[in-house]
PDB file of C-alpha atoms in Angstrom:
ATOM      1  CA  MET A  21      -4.489   4.626  -5.613  1.00 60.00           C
ATOM      2  CA  ASN A  22      -5.940   8.040  -4.062  1.00 67.00           C
ATOM      3  CA  ILE A  23      -5.392   9.050  -0.665  1.00 71.00           C
ATOM      4  CA  LYS A  24      -9.620  10.143  -0.699  1.00 75.00           C
ATOM      5  CA  ASN A  25     -10.726   7.256  -2.245  1.00 80.00           C
ATOM      6  CA  ILE A  26      -9.410   5.217   0.656  1.00 80.00           C
ATOM      7  CA  LYS A  27     -12.841   3.597   2.817  1.00 86.00           C
ATOM      8  CA  PRO A  28     -12.865   2.413   6.142  1.00 87.00           C
ATOM      9  CA  ILE A  29     -13.224  -0.850   4.456  1.00 88.00           C
ATOM     10  CA  HIS A  30      -9.603  -0.820   2.516  1.00 87.00           C
ATOM     11  CA  LEU A  31      -8.008  -0.232   6.042  1.00 91.00           C
ATOM     12  CA  ILE A  32      -9.848  -3.351   7.601  1.00 93.00           C
ATOM     13  CA  TYR A  33      -7.919  -5.329   4.951  1.00 93.00           C
ATOM     14  CA  GLY A  34      -4.768  -3.907   5.553  1.00 94.00           C
ATOM     15  CA  SER A  35      -4.400  -4.418   8.792  1.00 96.00           C
ATOM     16  CA  LEU A  36      -6.516  -7.840   8.604  1.00 96.00           C
ATOM     17  CA  PHE A  37      -3.420  -9.195   5.561  1.00 97.00           C
ATOM     18  CA  SER A  38      -1.110  -7.689   7.596  1.00 97.00           C
ATOM     19  CA  ALA A  39      -1.775  -9.337  10.701  1.00 97.00           C
ATOM     20  CA  ILE A  40      -1.944 -12.914   9.038  1.00 97.00           C
ATOM     21  CA  VAL A  41       1.032 -12.066   7.831  1.00 97.00           C
ATOM     22  CA  PHE A  42       2.968 -11.581  10.847  1.00 97.00           C
ATOM     23  CA  VAL A  43       1.278 -14.608  12.606  1.00 96.00           C
ATOM     24  CA  PHE A  44       2.799 -17.065   8.916  1.00 95.00           C
ATOM     25  CA  THR A  45       5.642 -15.314   9.317  1.00 93.00           C
ATOM     26  CA  TYR A  46       5.689 -17.212  13.116  1.00 89.00           C
ATOM     27  CA  ILE A  47       5.328 -20.249  11.428  1.00 87.00           C
ATOM     28  CA  GLY A  48       8.937 -21.173  10.284  1.00 76.00           C
ATOM     29  CA  ILE A  49      12.179 -22.541  10.918  1.00 69.00           C
ATOM     30  CA  GLN A  50      15.573 -21.581  11.757  1.00 57.00           C
ATOM     31  CA  LEU A  51      18.082 -23.440   9.396  1.00 57.00           C
ATOM     32  CA  PRO A  52      21.372 -24.228  11.749  1.00 48.00           C
ATOM     33  CA  ALA A  53      23.129 -25.181   8.641  1.00 47.00           C
ATOM     34  CA  PHE A  54      22.956 -21.421   7.616  1.00 49.00           C
ATOM     35  CA  GLY A  55      24.261 -19.566  10.442  1.00 50.00           C
ATOM     36  CA  ALA A  56      23.323 -16.806  13.291  1.00 48.00           C
ATOM     37  CA  PHE A  57      22.199 -14.997   9.604  1.00 49.00           C
ATOM     38  CA  GLY A  58      19.421 -15.143   7.622  1.00 53.00           C
ATOM     39  CA  GLY A  59      18.159 -18.665   8.142  1.00 61.00           C
ATOM     40  CA  LEU A  60      14.953 -18.060   8.739  1.00 75.00           C
ATOM     41  CA  THR A  61      12.732 -20.077   6.419  1.00 83.00           C
ATOM     42  CA  HIS A  62       9.053 -18.444   7.305  1.00 89.00           C
ATOM     43  CA  LEU A  63       5.695 -19.241   5.846  1.00 92.00           C
ATOM     44  CA  GLY A  64       5.090 -15.489   5.518  1.00 94.00           C
ATOM     45  CA  THR A  65       6.193 -15.477   2.225  1.00 95.00           C
ATOM     46  CA  LEU A  66       3.629 -17.143   0.596  1.00 95.00           C
ATOM     47  CA  VAL A  67       0.858 -15.542   2.279  1.00 96.00           C
ATOM     48  CA  MET A  68       2.735 -12.123   1.310  1.00 97.00           C
ATOM     49  CA  PHE A  69       2.395 -13.361  -2.483  1.00 96.00           C
ATOM     50  CA  LEU A  70      -1.197 -14.348  -2.157  1.00 96.00           C
ATOM     51  CA  ILE A  71      -2.181 -11.408  -1.132  1.00 96.00           C
ATOM     52  CA  SER A  72      -0.383  -9.795  -3.745  1.00 96.00           C
ATOM     53  CA  ILE A  73      -1.193 -11.381  -6.948  1.00 95.00           C
ATOM     54  CA  LYS A  74      -5.053 -12.459  -5.719  1.00 94.00           C
ATOM     55  CA  TYR A  75      -5.871  -8.754  -3.820  1.00 94.00           C
ATOM     56  CA  GLY A  76      -3.486  -6.825  -5.796  1.00 94.00           C
ATOM     57  CA  LYS A  77      -0.207  -4.726  -5.399  1.00 96.00           C
ATOM     58  CA  TYR A  78      -1.076  -2.479  -2.673  1.00 95.00           C
ATOM     59  CA  TYR A  79      -2.169  -4.783  -0.015  1.00 96.00           C
ATOM     60  CA  GLY A  80       0.729  -6.539  -0.717  1.00 97.00           C
ATOM     61  CA  ALA A  81       3.234  -4.507  -0.661  1.00 97.00           C
ATOM     62  CA  LEU A  82       2.059  -3.169   3.105  1.00 97.00           C
ATOM     63  CA  SER A  83       0.990  -6.530   4.211  1.00 97.00           C
ATOM     64  CA  GLY A  84       4.293  -7.544   3.743  1.00 97.00           C
ATOM     65  CA  ALA A  85       6.179  -4.251   5.205  1.00 98.00           C
ATOM     66  CA  ILE A  86       3.663  -4.009   7.809  1.00 98.00           C
ATOM     67  CA  GLY A  87       3.764  -7.845   8.932  1.00 98.00           C
ATOM     68  CA  MET A  88       7.195  -9.137   8.622  1.00 97.00           C
ATOM     69  CA  SER A  89       8.238  -5.809  10.290  1.00 97.00           C
ATOM     70  CA  LEU A  90       6.998  -6.552  13.426  1.00 97.00           C
ATOM     71  CA  PHE A  91       7.500  -9.834  13.287  1.00 95.00           C
ATOM     72  CA  ASP A  92      11.563  -8.323  13.318  1.00 94.00           C
ATOM     73  CA  LEU A  93      10.469  -6.230  15.901  1.00 96.00           C
ATOM     74  CA  LEU A  94       9.246  -8.490  18.215  1.00 95.00           C
ATOM     75  CA  SER A  95      12.066 -11.424  17.419  1.00 90.00           C
ATOM     76  CA  PRO A  96      15.477 -11.837  17.724  1.00 86.00           C
ATOM     77  CA  TRP A  97      15.796 -10.394  14.634  1.00 86.00           C
ATOM     78  CA  SER A  98      15.028  -6.720  15.074  1.00 92.00           C
ATOM     79  CA  ALA A  99      18.599  -5.590  13.740  1.00 91.00           C
ATOM     80  CA  TRP A 100      16.254  -6.409  10.547  1.00 91.00           C
ATOM     81  CA  ALA A 101      13.264  -4.431  10.910  1.00 96.00           C
ATOM     82  CA  ILE A 102      13.616  -1.165   8.101  1.00 96.00           C
ATOM     83  CA  GLY A 103      15.399  -3.728   5.929  1.00 95.00           C
ATOM     84  CA  THR A 104      12.272  -5.920   6.139  1.00 96.00           C
ATOM     85  CA  PHE A 105      10.381  -2.930   5.718  1.00 98.00           C
ATOM     86  CA  ILE A 106      11.791  -1.782   2.569  1.00 98.00           C
ATOM     87  CA  ILE A 107      12.763  -5.357   1.488  1.00 98.00           C
ATOM     88  CA  ARG A 108       9.244  -6.459   1.259  1.00 98.00           C
ATOM     89  CA  LEU A 109       7.057  -3.163   0.086  1.00 98.00           C
ATOM     90  CA  ILE A 110       9.450  -3.528  -2.952  1.00 98.00           C
ATOM     91  CA  ALA A 111       8.757  -6.804  -3.531  1.00 98.00           C
ATOM     92  CA  GLY A 112       4.771  -7.188  -2.682  1.00 97.00           C
ATOM     93  CA  PHE A 113       4.646  -4.158  -4.751  1.00 98.00           C
ATOM     94  CA  LEU A 114       6.336  -5.906  -7.005  1.00 97.00           C
ATOM     95  CA  PHE A 115       4.277  -9.501  -7.404  1.00 96.00           C
ATOM     96  CA  GLY A 116       1.268  -7.273  -7.428  1.00 96.00           C
ATOM     97  CA  LEU A 117       2.036  -5.170 -10.132  1.00 97.00           C
ATOM     98  CA  ILE A 118       3.384  -8.170 -12.495  1.00 97.00           C
ATOM     99  CA  ALA A 119       0.360 -10.252 -11.702  1.00 95.00           C
ATOM    100  CA  GLN A 120      -2.319  -7.397 -13.063  1.00 94.00           C
ATOM    101  CA  HIS A 121      -4.089  -8.989 -15.974  1.00 93.00           C
ATOM    102  CA  LYS A 122      -7.156  -7.408 -18.079  1.00 92.00           C
ATOM    103  CA  ASP A 123      -8.610 -11.004 -17.086  1.00 92.00           C
ATOM    104  CA  GLY A 124      -8.275 -10.017 -13.409  1.00 88.00           C
ATOM    105  CA  GLN A 125      -5.799  -9.839 -10.674  1.00 91.00           C
ATOM    106  CA  GLY A 126      -4.034 -12.804 -10.888  1.00 90.00           C
ATOM    107  CA  SER A 127      -5.657 -14.842 -13.403  1.00 90.00           C
ATOM    108  CA  SER A 128      -2.610 -15.327 -15.780  1.00 93.00           C
ATOM    109  CA  LYS A 129       0.321 -18.002 -14.647  1.00 93.00           C
ATOM    110  CA  VAL A 130       2.664 -16.873 -16.661  1.00 95.00           C
ATOM    111  CA  LYS A 131       2.823 -13.545 -14.925  1.00 96.00           C
ATOM    112  CA  ASN A 132       2.277 -14.939 -11.454  1.00 95.00           C
ATOM    113  CA  TRP A 133       5.465 -16.525 -12.391  1.00 96.00           C
ATOM    114  CA  ILE A 134       7.515 -13.817 -13.438  1.00 97.00           C
ATOM    115  CA  ALA A 135       6.134 -11.965 -10.536  1.00 96.00           C
ATOM    116  CA  LEU A 136       7.567 -14.798  -8.412  1.00 97.00           C
ATOM    117  CA  GLY A 137      11.075 -14.853 -10.052  1.00 97.00           C
ATOM    118  CA  LEU A 138      11.084 -11.051 -10.506  1.00 97.00           C
ATOM    119  CA  GLY A 139       9.794 -10.368  -6.359  1.00 97.00           C
ATOM    120  CA  GLY A 140      11.945 -12.863  -5.458  1.00 97.00           C
ATOM    121  CA  ALA A 141      15.105 -11.902  -6.825  1.00 97.00           C
ATOM    122  CA  VAL A 142      14.033  -8.615  -5.008  1.00 98.00           C
ATOM    123  CA  ILE A 143      13.737 -10.332  -1.618  1.00 96.00           C
ATOM    124  CA  VAL A 144      17.571 -12.324  -1.972  1.00 95.00           C
ATOM    125  CA  ILE A 145      19.031  -9.660  -3.740  1.00 95.00           C
ATOM    126  CA  GLY A 146      17.771  -7.255  -1.607  1.00 95.00           C
ATOM    127  CA  TYR A 147      18.467  -9.023   1.935  1.00 92.00           C
ATOM    128  CA  PHE A 148      21.713  -9.665   0.898  1.00 92.00           C
ATOM    129  CA  ILE A 149      22.857  -6.286   0.182  1.00 93.00           C
ATOM    130  CA  PHE A 150      21.742  -4.902   3.595  1.00 93.00           C
ATOM    131  CA  GLU A 151      23.377  -8.176   5.550  1.00 89.00           C
ATOM    132  CA  ALA A 152      26.233  -7.379   3.502  1.00 91.00           C
ATOM    133  CA  ILE A 153      25.997  -3.431   4.062  1.00 91.00           C
ATOM    134  CA  PHE A 154      24.237  -2.848   7.697  1.00 88.00           C
ATOM    135  CA  LEU A 155      24.996  -6.319   9.374  1.00 79.00           C
ATOM    136  CA  SER A 156      28.026  -7.837   8.734  1.00 76.00           C
ATOM    137  CA  SER A 157      30.043  -8.478   5.219  1.00 72.00           C
ATOM    138  CA  GLY A 158      29.580  -9.371   2.120  1.00 74.00           C
ATOM    139  CA  PHE A 159      30.804 -13.542   2.852  1.00 78.00           C
ATOM    140  CA  ALA A 160      29.116 -13.399   5.631  1.00 75.00           C
ATOM    141  CA  ALA A 161      25.464 -12.604   3.842  1.00 84.00           C
ATOM    142  CA  LEU A 162      26.308 -15.250   1.394  1.00 86.00           C
ATOM    143  CA  ARG A 163      24.854 -17.005   4.329  1.00 83.00           C
ATOM    144  CA  SER A 164      21.216 -16.078   4.574  1.00 84.00           C
ATOM    145  CA  VAL A 165      20.975 -16.742   0.138  1.00 88.00           C
ATOM    146  CA  PRO A 166      19.825 -20.228   1.102  1.00 87.00           C
ATOM    147  CA  GLY A 167      17.238 -20.028   3.514  1.00 86.00           C
ATOM    148  CA  ASN A 168      15.380 -16.924   0.849  1.00 89.00           C
ATOM    149  CA  ILE A 169      15.702 -19.035  -1.380  1.00 92.00           C
ATOM    150  CA  LEU A 170      14.279 -21.969   0.273  1.00 90.00           C
ATOM    151  CA  GLN A 171      11.522 -19.109   1.278  1.00 90.00           C
ATOM    152  CA  ILE A 172      10.754 -18.160  -2.672  1.00 94.00           C
ATOM    153  CA  VAL A 173       9.989 -21.938  -3.359  1.00 93.00           C
ATOM    154  CA  ILE A 174       7.634 -22.175  -0.275  1.00 92.00           C
ATOM    155  CA  ALA A 175       5.837 -19.073  -1.666  1.00 93.00           C
ATOM    156  CA  SER A 176       5.672 -20.642  -5.172  1.00 94.00           C
ATOM    157  CA  ALA A 177       2.909 -22.755  -3.550  1.00 94.00           C
ATOM    158  CA  GLY A 178       0.803 -19.609  -4.141  1.00 91.00           C
ATOM    159  CA  ILE A 179       0.527 -20.102  -8.232  1.00 91.00           C
ATOM    160  CA  PHE A 180      -1.555 -23.061  -7.520  1.00 91.00           C
ATOM    161  CA  ILE A 181      -4.064 -22.358  -4.265  1.00 93.00           C
ATOM    162  CA  TYR A 182      -4.551 -18.825  -5.012  1.00 89.00           C
ATOM    163  CA  LYS A 183      -7.534 -19.258  -6.527  1.00 87.00           C
ATOM    164  CA  SER A 184      -9.620 -20.678  -3.228  1.00 88.00           C
ATOM    165  CA  MET A 185      -8.506 -17.554  -1.682  1.00 89.00           C
ATOM    166  CA  PRO A 186     -12.444 -15.613  -1.762  1.00 86.00           C
ATOM    167  CA  GLU A 187     -13.243 -12.790  -3.756  1.00 85.00           C
ATOM    168  CA  LEU A 188     -13.082  -9.019  -2.332  1.00 82.00           C
ATOM    169  CA  LYS A 189     -14.340  -6.903  -4.853  1.00 65.00           C
ATOM    170  CA  LYS A 190     -18.038  -7.185  -4.228  1.00 61.00           C
ATOM    171  CA  TYR A 191     -17.127  -6.149  -0.313  1.00 55.00           C
ATOM    172  CA  ILE A 192     -14.690  -3.132  -1.568  1.00 52.00           C
TER     173      ILE A 192
END
């Protein structure tokens, strides 16, 4: 996407998608069995995945990075905001990139499953590395892995419901 080709409607959709991810990130649970570090499981990953496979890599990357980083900044998880921005930017982009198909964005279930697996690996490994290096030790960072895997499992529902989302092509 060339910066000269960005229209106001692109900014509106990007802002709307970021806000939706932000709200759905609040719909979550703290998993006490995994301790204070990284035990947060929420629906933001599902929404980011849906946006990525339905509307593409740029919307997915930016909505996930902005929406979830804002959540972190406005919650007790503010220390994760920088890591979240980078990890979600990469994962959202990867979700959307892999889901591209000649018949339309997200039209191949096989590619969508691959996108979920590889993007999910970025999330699980990315948070593990971020927490191990910047927030705690490697052992403590292991506590975030189950919660992050659970987020990917929840996001897998997107493969079955993304077709119900509205088409935006006619508006863009």
